[in-house]
Amino acid sequence: MSEQPFIPPAKPIIDEVDIEAAVRVLRSGMVVQGPEVKAFEEEFSAVAGSEHAVAVNSGTSALQLALMALGIGPGDEVIVPSFTFAASGNAIKLVGAEPVFVDIDLDSFCVDPEAVRAAIGPKTAGIMPVHLYGHPAAMTTIMELASTHGLAVVEDAAQAHGAAIGGKPVGGFGSAAAFSFYPTKNMHSLEGGMVTTNDAEVARTIRLLRNQGMEQRYANEIVGVNMRLTDVAAAIGRTQLTRLHEWTERRRAIAARFDAEITSVVVPPVAEGARHVYHQYTVRVENDRDGFQKRLTDAGIGNAVYYPTPVHRLRPYLVDGAPDPRWDLPATEQAAAEVVSIPVHPSLSDADVDRIVAAVNEAGATA
Ligand SMILES: *Cc1c(COP(=O)(O)O)cnc(C)c1O
């Protein structure tokens, strides 16, 4: 075992300023959705370059309400990668639609736009690209396909605050996008989420849906839920947002060192014109991933596999106990078998980065 302290795979940031922001709102006595949520929405829309932003209580809620507001439901199919967090598929199922799983591009770990093209059929209502690990999906082709076929696009931007492609931030391409503010994401509000959209009608419908279908109290217009964000959470989100850019630049600087110095495993390439925000720095280990992970852990370097089981192989997605034979996803299976994410969070010191590089090169060399 290492004498040096363990470097965790992820580290949520809760600084004094976050605590002060929460306490300020708690002391005000006005804690539910109110002025802090409104200010957070206005400030966050700049991150996505979107006209509207609507805060909700989680990233999963953001996905679900975006789909609902776009009218996606029973009888509809939504094209989505299987190599993602279960929330992407769950949101589709929860609105009564069916996910159609497609393969990824092994370089970006994001959906392969040619696989999306091939999957479009008569029931397709939407596409849900996932900007996985902070790498933007191939939005130019995806938006072309959507406009040709009249499909909605819901970006899963839960891991991609501040990512961009072709100079345009994610969250402003599709009909709507969902961000997450879970503690380990690039910024957080303890729990929380945001829908961004350029469509005023979609924004209004989501505002209604998150609050029992009401704009005016007790004048319910539609059937809705309670997926509101608290003002305490929004105040934390606002102070985190002021530091997001600095944290992202630190993540990118650490990633640049990994790109240059890690030689023992496959480092993640960045697509041309893409701004990667490194929610995760994910390498591929082509031989003996278990051994690689054990050697890293023994050297005091936290690491994790996101995600060991593609969504189409998770129990709720099986058909008669087995993956639906319609899904043939070789790059997804390969990624699930080979990926390991190493620490890239902004709290790492330069000395931590030195240790990580050395440990990864050693752990990979013995593979
Ligand atoms: C975290 C995450 C979500 C869900 O966000 P929550 O805030 O945890 O509900 C959705 N999709 C992806 C890809 C995620 O990483």
Tab-separated table of C-alpha atoms and ligand atoms in Angstrom:
chain	number	residue	atom	x	y	z
A	1	MET	CA	0.000	0.000	0.000
A	2	SER	CA	1.015	3.560	-0.655
A	3	GLU	CA	2.232	5.768	2.179
A	4	GLN	CA	0.751	8.797	0.453
A	5	PRO	CA	-2.870	9.839	0.902
A	6	PHE	CA	-5.505	8.230	-1.291
A	7	ILE	CA	-6.594	10.403	-4.238
A	8	PRO	CA	-10.356	9.971	-4.624
A	9	PRO	CA	-11.815	9.427	-8.111
A	10	ALA	CA	-14.134	12.414	-7.661
A	11	LYS	CA	-14.411	15.174	-5.090
A	12	PRO	CA	-17.506	17.356	-4.716
A	13	ILE	CA	-16.533	20.937	-3.878
A	14	ILE	CA	-18.288	22.451	-0.855
A	15	ASP	CA	-16.364	25.605	0.072
A	16	GLU	CA	-17.134	28.262	2.678
A	17	VAL	CA	-18.809	30.368	-0.031
A	18	ASP	CA	-21.234	27.526	-0.762
A	19	ILE	CA	-22.030	27.143	2.926
A	20	GLU	CA	-22.481	30.901	3.320
A	21	ALA	CA	-24.818	31.007	0.312
A	22	ALA	CA	-26.976	28.235	1.781
A	23	VAL	CA	-27.022	29.805	5.249
A	24	ARG	CA	-27.951	33.206	3.842
A	25	VAL	CA	-31.038	31.732	2.186
A	26	LEU	CA	-31.909	29.587	5.218
A	27	ARG	CA	-31.744	32.678	7.450
A	28	SER	CA	-34.009	34.575	5.054
A	29	GLY	CA	-36.752	32.026	5.751
A	30	MET	CA	-37.693	31.978	2.033
A	31	VAL	CA	-36.360	28.586	1.056
A	32	VAL	CA	-38.604	27.162	-1.658
A	33	GLN	CA	-38.484	28.060	-5.358
A	34	GLY	CA	-38.199	31.855	-5.517
A	35	PRO	CA	-35.757	34.658	-6.416
A	36	GLU	CA	-32.596	32.512	-6.159
A	37	VAL	CA	-34.017	29.989	-8.629
A	38	LYS	CA	-34.978	32.780	-11.016
A	39	ALA	CA	-31.505	34.344	-10.836
A	40	PHE	CA	-29.836	30.920	-11.247
A	41	GLU	CA	-31.897	30.295	-14.393
A	42	GLU	CA	-30.952	33.649	-15.899
A	43	GLU	CA	-27.265	33.179	-15.103
A	44	PHE	CA	-27.103	29.568	-16.285
A	45	SER	CA	-28.661	30.219	-19.702
A	46	ALA	CA	-25.366	31.933	-20.635
A	47	VAL	CA	-23.519	28.610	-20.142
A	48	ALA	CA	-25.710	26.891	-22.727
A	49	GLY	CA	-26.118	29.960	-24.902
A	50	SER	CA	-29.857	29.286	-24.734
A	51	GLU	CA	-32.705	31.771	-24.545
A	52	HIS	CA	-34.430	29.999	-21.669
A	53	ALA	CA	-33.407	27.916	-18.684
A	54	VAL	CA	-35.755	26.219	-16.230
A	55	ALA	CA	-34.391	24.824	-12.962
A	56	VAL	CA	-35.657	21.512	-11.622
A	57	ASN	CA	-34.734	19.125	-8.818
A	58	SER	CA	-32.415	16.791	-10.784
A	59	GLY	CA	-30.877	16.073	-14.157
A	60	THR	CA	-33.187	13.102	-14.563
A	61	SER	CA	-36.212	15.343	-13.973
A	62	ALA	CA	-34.786	17.754	-16.544
A	63	LEU	CA	-34.633	14.963	-19.153
A	64	GLN	CA	-38.085	13.692	-18.291
A	65	LEU	CA	-39.775	17.117	-18.381
A	66	ALA	CA	-37.993	18.039	-21.634
A	67	LEU	CA	-39.375	14.893	-23.292
A	68	MET	CA	-42.860	15.529	-21.883
A	69	ALA	CA	-42.891	19.166	-22.960
A	70	LEU	CA	-41.934	18.094	-26.475
A	71	GLY	CA	-44.937	15.780	-26.535
A	72	ILE	CA	-42.941	12.548	-26.575
A	73	GLY	CA	-44.803	9.634	-25.037
A	74	PRO	CA	-46.454	6.269	-25.694
A	75	GLY	CA	-45.999	4.989	-29.248
A	76	ASP	CA	-42.868	7.094	-29.782
A	77	GLU	CA	-39.292	5.922	-30.114
A	78	VAL	CA	-36.262	7.918	-29.023
A	79	ILE	CA	-32.797	7.095	-30.374
A	80	VAL	CA	-30.214	7.069	-27.575
A	81	PRO	CA	-26.783	5.547	-26.975
A	82	SER	CA	-26.676	2.562	-24.617
A	83	PHE	CA	-23.245	3.621	-23.339
A	84	THR	CA	-24.521	6.193	-20.829
A	85	PHE	CA	-25.877	6.504	-17.318
A	86	ALA	CA	-29.211	4.714	-16.855
A	87	ALA	CA	-31.008	8.062	-16.380
A	88	SER	CA	-30.923	8.680	-20.146
A	89	GLY	CA	-32.895	5.505	-20.863
A	90	ASN	CA	-35.024	5.803	-17.726
A	91	ALA	CA	-36.308	9.258	-18.708
A	92	ILE	CA	-37.450	7.872	-22.061
A	93	LYS	CA	-39.194	4.900	-20.390
A	94	LEU	CA	-40.766	7.114	-17.725
A	95	VAL	CA	-42.628	9.196	-20.318
A	96	GLY	CA	-43.926	5.958	-21.874
A	97	ALA	CA	-41.721	6.089	-24.974
A	98	GLU	CA	-39.312	3.364	-26.091
A	99	PRO	CA	-35.547	3.788	-26.297
A	100	VAL	CA	-33.873	2.626	-29.508
A	101	PHE	CA	-30.284	1.954	-28.548
A	102	VAL	CA	-27.518	2.788	-31.001
A	103	ASP	CA	-23.768	2.399	-30.944
A	104	ILE	CA	-21.088	4.947	-30.098
A	105	ASP	CA	-17.925	6.172	-31.693
A	106	LEU	CA	-15.148	4.611	-29.614
A	107	ASP	CA	-12.994	7.757	-29.832
A	108	SER	CA	-15.472	10.273	-28.407
A	109	PHE	CA	-17.577	7.715	-26.462
A	110	CYS	CA	-20.566	9.665	-27.855
A	111	VAL	CA	-23.315	8.430	-30.165
A	112	ASP	CA	-22.216	7.546	-33.711
A	113	PRO	CA	-24.249	9.863	-35.984
A	114	GLU	CA	-24.254	7.244	-38.770
A	115	ALA	CA	-25.827	4.762	-36.352
A	116	VAL	CA	-28.458	7.379	-35.553
A	117	ARG	CA	-29.167	7.825	-39.258
A	118	ALA	CA	-29.585	4.064	-39.726
A	119	ALA	CA	-31.960	3.786	-36.750
A	120	ILE	CA	-34.495	6.394	-37.876
A	121	GLY	CA	-37.846	4.747	-38.580
A	122	PRO	CA	-41.561	5.546	-38.753
A	123	LYS	CA	-41.985	5.694	-34.949
A	124	THR	CA	-38.897	7.816	-34.282
A	125	ALA	CA	-39.938	10.996	-32.484
A	126	GLY	CA	-36.622	12.141	-31.091
A	127	ILE	CA	-32.885	11.732	-30.631
A	128	MET	CA	-31.123	11.970	-27.279
A	129	PRO	CA	-27.399	12.499	-27.813
A	130	VAL	CA	-25.340	12.281	-24.600
A	131	HIS	CA	-22.278	14.517	-24.218
A	132	LEU	CA	-20.575	11.739	-22.306
A	133	TYR	CA	-17.695	12.490	-19.928
A	134	GLY	CA	-17.889	16.137	-21.067
A	135	HIS	CA	-17.110	15.447	-24.745
A	136	PRO	CA	-19.702	17.053	-27.042
A	137	ALA	CA	-21.628	14.715	-29.351
A	138	ALA	CA	-21.466	15.252	-33.135
A	139	MET	CA	-24.238	17.846	-33.080
A	140	THR	CA	-23.869	19.156	-36.646
A	141	THR	CA	-24.836	15.831	-38.220
A	142	ILE	CA	-27.393	15.048	-35.526
A	143	MET	CA	-29.178	18.388	-36.038
A	144	GLU	CA	-29.149	17.863	-39.831
A	145	LEU	CA	-30.782	14.449	-39.398
A	146	ALA	CA	-33.336	15.880	-36.972
A	147	SER	CA	-34.327	18.665	-39.298
A	148	THR	CA	-34.537	16.376	-42.355
A	149	HIS	CA	-36.796	13.935	-40.506
A	150	GLY	CA	-38.673	16.413	-38.286
A	151	LEU	CA	-37.363	14.933	-35.020
A	152	ALA	CA	-37.007	16.488	-31.578
A	153	VAL	CA	-33.509	16.518	-30.058
A	154	VAL	CA	-33.024	16.381	-26.288
A	155	GLU	CA	-29.355	16.785	-25.408
A	156	ASP	CA	-28.253	14.927	-22.291
A	157	ALA	CA	-25.725	17.517	-21.127
A	158	ALA	CA	-25.635	16.232	-17.543
A	159	GLN	CA	-21.837	15.839	-17.715
A	160	ALA	CA	-21.035	18.691	-20.072
A	161	HIS	CA	-21.433	22.146	-18.491
A	162	GLY	CA	-19.454	24.480	-20.754
A	163	ALA	CA	-18.588	21.933	-23.460
A	164	ALA	CA	-18.837	23.216	-27.028
A	165	ILE	CA	-18.486	22.111	-30.607
A	166	GLY	CA	-17.725	24.379	-33.531
A	167	GLY	CA	-17.536	27.222	-31.011
A	168	LYS	CA	-21.158	26.708	-29.929
A	169	PRO	CA	-21.931	25.524	-26.399
A	170	VAL	CA	-23.872	22.330	-25.811
A	171	GLY	CA	-27.359	22.871	-24.457
A	172	GLY	CA	-28.309	25.285	-27.221
A	173	PHE	CA	-28.401	22.902	-30.204
A	174	GLY	CA	-31.425	20.738	-29.598
A	175	SER	CA	-35.110	21.343	-28.940
A	176	ALA	CA	-34.087	21.186	-25.282
A	177	ALA	CA	-31.160	20.022	-23.147
A	178	ALA	CA	-30.774	18.674	-19.626
A	179	PHE	CA	-27.969	19.519	-17.201
A	180	SER	CA	-27.363	17.892	-13.806
A	181	PHE	CA	-26.109	19.530	-10.611
A	182	TYR	CA	-25.362	16.317	-8.717
A	183	PRO	CA	-22.380	16.781	-6.346
A	184	THR	CA	-19.792	15.021	-8.524
A	185	LYS	CA	-20.750	16.845	-11.731
A	186	ASN	CA	-18.611	19.766	-12.980
A	187	MET	CA	-20.702	22.049	-10.769
A	188	HIS	CA	-23.504	21.231	-8.354
A	189	SER	CA	-26.415	22.420	-6.240
A	190	LEU	CA	-26.348	19.361	-3.903
A	191	GLU	CA	-29.060	17.877	-6.141
A	192	GLY	CA	-30.568	19.776	-9.032
A	193	GLY	CA	-30.965	20.095	-12.769
A	194	MET	CA	-31.690	22.579	-15.543
A	195	VAL	CA	-33.513	22.411	-18.842
A	196	THR	CA	-32.220	24.817	-21.470
A	197	THR	CA	-34.145	25.604	-24.644
A	198	ASN	CA	-34.604	28.282	-27.276
A	199	ASP	CA	-38.323	27.521	-27.515
A	200	ALA	CA	-40.462	29.788	-25.332
A	201	GLU	CA	-43.418	27.400	-25.459
A	202	VAL	CA	-41.288	24.436	-24.315
A	203	ALA	CA	-39.858	26.561	-21.495
A	204	ARG	CA	-43.331	27.592	-20.362
A	205	THR	CA	-44.642	24.018	-20.450
A	206	ILE	CA	-41.709	22.856	-18.306
A	207	ARG	CA	-42.370	25.678	-15.820
A	208	LEU	CA	-45.947	24.437	-15.570
A	209	LEU	CA	-45.029	20.748	-15.377
A	210	ARG	CA	-42.493	21.204	-12.570
A	211	ASN	CA	-45.115	22.936	-10.410
A	212	GLN	CA	-48.348	20.902	-10.583
A	213	GLY	CA	-49.314	22.541	-13.864
A	214	MET	CA	-49.688	25.966	-12.228
A	215	GLU	CA	-48.387	29.366	-13.167
A	216	GLN	CA	-50.961	31.184	-11.021
A	217	ARG	CA	-51.556	29.490	-7.712
A	218	TYR	CA	-54.545	27.113	-7.794
A	219	ALA	CA	-55.261	27.926	-11.431
A	220	ASN	CA	-53.861	24.600	-12.658
A	221	GLU	CA	-53.640	24.479	-16.444
A	222	ILE	CA	-52.280	20.961	-17.010
A	223	VAL	CA	-51.430	17.868	-14.969
A	224	GLY	CA	-47.967	18.349	-13.510
A	225	VAL	CA	-45.563	17.129	-10.855
A	226	ASN	CA	-43.453	18.692	-8.117
A	227	MET	CA	-39.928	18.796	-9.473
A	228	ARG	CA	-39.051	22.249	-8.144
A	229	LEU	CA	-35.573	23.303	-7.059
A	230	THR	CA	-35.247	24.989	-3.655
A	231	ASP	CA	-33.787	28.482	-3.283
A	232	VAL	CA	-31.155	26.990	-0.954
A	233	ALA	CA	-29.958	24.691	-3.735
A	234	ALA	CA	-30.137	27.487	-6.309
A	235	ALA	CA	-27.987	29.760	-4.142
A	236	ILE	CA	-25.307	27.060	-4.020
A	237	GLY	CA	-25.654	26.562	-7.776
A	238	ARG	CA	-25.169	30.300	-8.350
A	239	THR	CA	-21.935	30.511	-6.390
A	240	GLN	CA	-20.666	27.309	-8.036
A	241	LEU	CA	-21.465	28.809	-11.429
A	242	THR	CA	-19.157	31.777	-10.764
A	243	ARG	CA	-16.285	29.263	-10.377
A	244	LEU	CA	-17.236	26.861	-13.191
A	245	HIS	CA	-14.964	28.397	-15.811
A	246	GLU	CA	-11.898	28.303	-13.561
A	247	TRP	CA	-12.625	24.680	-12.557
A	248	THR	CA	-13.132	23.684	-16.191
A	249	GLU	CA	-9.816	25.246	-17.203
A	250	ARG	CA	-8.116	23.304	-14.396
A	251	ARG	CA	-9.742	20.062	-15.585
A	252	ARG	CA	-8.580	20.802	-19.132
A	253	ALA	CA	-5.024	21.589	-18.010
A	254	ILE	CA	-4.822	18.321	-16.063
A	255	ALA	CA	-6.221	16.442	-19.076
A	256	ALA	CA	-3.595	18.052	-21.327
A	257	ARG	CA	-0.876	16.678	-19.052
A	258	PHE	CA	-2.465	13.213	-19.123
A	259	ASP	CA	-2.694	13.366	-22.938
A	260	ALA	CA	0.991	14.208	-23.185
A	261	GLU	CA	2.382	11.976	-20.451
A	262	ILE	CA	0.244	8.812	-20.274
A	263	THR	CA	1.690	6.224	-22.622
A	264	SER	CA	0.629	2.844	-21.233
A	265	VAL	CA	-3.100	2.923	-22.070
A	266	VAL	CA	-5.298	4.530	-24.740
A	267	VAL	CA	-5.965	8.194	-23.896
A	268	PRO	CA	-9.222	9.821	-25.106
A	269	PRO	CA	-8.939	11.755	-28.382
A	270	VAL	CA	-10.925	14.970	-28.805
A	271	ALA	CA	-12.940	15.479	-32.012
A	272	GLU	CA	-11.959	18.369	-34.265
A	273	GLY	CA	-13.593	21.592	-33.142
A	274	ALA	CA	-14.701	20.103	-29.823
A	275	ARG	CA	-14.189	21.682	-26.427
A	276	HIS	CA	-14.047	18.799	-23.926
A	277	VAL	CA	-14.777	19.719	-20.304
A	278	TYR	CA	-13.533	16.433	-18.786
A	279	HIS	CA	-16.280	15.533	-16.375
A	280	GLN	CA	-14.265	12.311	-16.574
A	281	TYR	CA	-10.867	11.536	-18.002
A	282	THR	CA	-11.437	8.056	-19.335
A	283	VAL	CA	-8.751	5.775	-20.709
A	284	ARG	CA	-9.159	2.417	-22.411
A	285	VAL	CA	-7.249	-0.558	-21.050
A	286	GLU	CA	-7.115	-3.196	-23.738
A	287	ASN	CA	-5.706	-5.996	-21.556
A	288	ASP	CA	-6.445	-6.959	-17.946
A	289	ARG	CA	-8.552	-4.007	-16.848
A	290	ASP	CA	-9.196	-5.615	-13.441
A	291	GLY	CA	-5.463	-5.874	-12.784
A	292	PHE	CA	-4.929	-2.291	-13.956
A	293	GLN	CA	-7.590	-1.019	-11.562
A	294	LYS	CA	-6.183	-3.022	-8.671
A	295	ARG	CA	-2.650	-1.745	-9.250
A	296	LEU	CA	-3.920	1.846	-9.421
A	297	THR	CA	-5.949	1.453	-6.235
A	298	ASP	CA	-2.944	-0.127	-4.481
A	299	ALA	CA	-0.915	2.941	-5.504
A	300	GLY	CA	-3.512	5.145	-3.819
A	301	ILE	CA	-5.165	6.391	-6.990
A	302	GLY	CA	-8.959	6.262	-7.025
A	303	ASN	CA	-10.534	5.068	-10.260
A	304	ALA	CA	-13.888	3.865	-11.513
A	305	VAL	CA	-15.668	2.281	-14.454
A	306	TYR	CA	-18.459	4.395	-15.951
A	307	TYR	CA	-20.330	2.318	-17.005
A	308	PRO	CA	-19.649	-1.398	-16.632
A	309	THR	CA	-23.081	-2.394	-17.969
A	310	PRO	CA	-24.531	-0.652	-21.016
A	311	VAL	CA	-28.152	0.410	-20.465
A	312	HIS	CA	-29.556	-2.174	-22.907
A	313	ARG	CA	-28.102	-4.924	-20.663
A	314	LEU	CA	-29.643	-3.572	-17.434
A	315	ARG	CA	-32.541	-5.588	-16.058
A	316	PRO	CA	-35.409	-3.168	-16.858
A	317	TYR	CA	-34.329	-3.132	-20.504
A	318	LEU	CA	-34.125	-6.900	-21.031
A	319	VAL	CA	-36.668	-8.831	-23.053
A	320	ASP	CA	-37.447	-12.255	-21.577
A	321	GLY	CA	-34.334	-11.974	-19.420
A	322	ALA	CA	-31.919	-11.219	-22.258
A	323	PRO	CA	-30.817	-8.121	-24.161
A	324	ASP	CA	-33.167	-7.331	-27.040
A	325	PRO	CA	-31.618	-9.082	-30.073
A	326	ARG	CA	-32.281	-5.918	-32.104
A	327	TRP	CA	-29.320	-4.210	-30.413
A	328	ASP	CA	-25.952	-5.021	-31.938
A	329	LEU	CA	-23.537	-2.578	-30.334
A	330	PRO	CA	-19.899	-3.712	-30.667
A	331	ALA	CA	-18.246	-0.367	-29.798
A	332	THR	CA	-20.505	-0.040	-26.752
A	333	GLU	CA	-19.555	-3.529	-25.540
A	334	GLN	CA	-15.873	-2.809	-26.113
A	335	ALA	CA	-16.037	0.492	-24.229
A	336	ALA	CA	-17.872	-1.122	-21.310
A	337	ALA	CA	-15.131	-3.769	-21.133
A	338	GLU	CA	-12.163	-1.383	-21.417
A	339	VAL	CA	-12.892	2.014	-19.847
A	340	VAL	CA	-11.409	3.313	-16.609
A	341	SER	CA	-11.861	6.878	-15.393
A	342	ILE	CA	-8.979	8.399	-13.435
A	343	PRO	CA	-9.141	11.484	-11.184
A	344	VAL	CA	-9.325	14.792	-13.111
A	345	HIS	CA	-11.196	16.982	-10.620
A	346	PRO	CA	-10.025	20.561	-10.094
A	347	SER	CA	-8.947	19.956	-6.482
A	348	LEU	CA	-5.934	17.911	-7.646
A	349	SER	CA	-2.532	19.502	-7.016
A	350	ASP	CA	0.288	19.333	-9.567
A	351	ALA	CA	1.955	16.773	-7.296
A	352	ASP	CA	-1.234	14.673	-7.368
A	353	VAL	CA	-1.150	14.806	-11.164
A	354	ASP	CA	2.504	13.637	-11.124
A	355	ARG	CA	1.518	10.684	-8.948
A	356	ILE	CA	-1.446	9.786	-11.159
A	357	VAL	CA	0.656	9.856	-14.347
A	358	ALA	CA	3.376	7.697	-12.798
A	359	ALA	CA	0.901	5.212	-11.333
A	360	VAL	CA	-1.108	4.903	-14.567
A	361	ASN	CA	2.023	4.344	-16.640
A	362	GLU	CA	3.231	1.698	-14.240
A	363	ALA	CA	-0.151	-0.022	-13.852
A	364	GLY	CA	-0.636	-0.065	-17.628
A	365	ALA	CA	2.872	-1.291	-18.413
A	366	THR	CA	2.439	-4.432	-16.322
A	367	ALA	CA	-0.835	-5.239	-18.084
B	1	LIG	C1	-25.882	12.435	-13.771
B	1	LIG	C2	-26.497	12.096	-15.086
B	1	LIG	C3	-27.870	12.182	-15.305
B	1	LIG	C4	-28.867	12.430	-14.222
B	1	LIG	O1	-28.658	13.532	-13.431
B	1	LIG	P1	-29.168	13.495	-11.906
B	1	LIG	O2	-29.006	14.917	-11.481
B	1	LIG	O3	-28.311	12.548	-11.155
B	1	LIG	O4	-30.598	13.070	-11.932
B	1	LIG	C5	-28.342	11.954	-16.581
B	1	LIG	N1	-27.512	11.606	-17.579
B	1	LIG	C6	-26.196	11.485	-17.403
B	1	LIG	C7	-25.336	11.125	-18.576
B	1	LIG	C8	-25.638	11.707	-16.147
B	1	LIG	O5	-24.326	11.562	-15.969
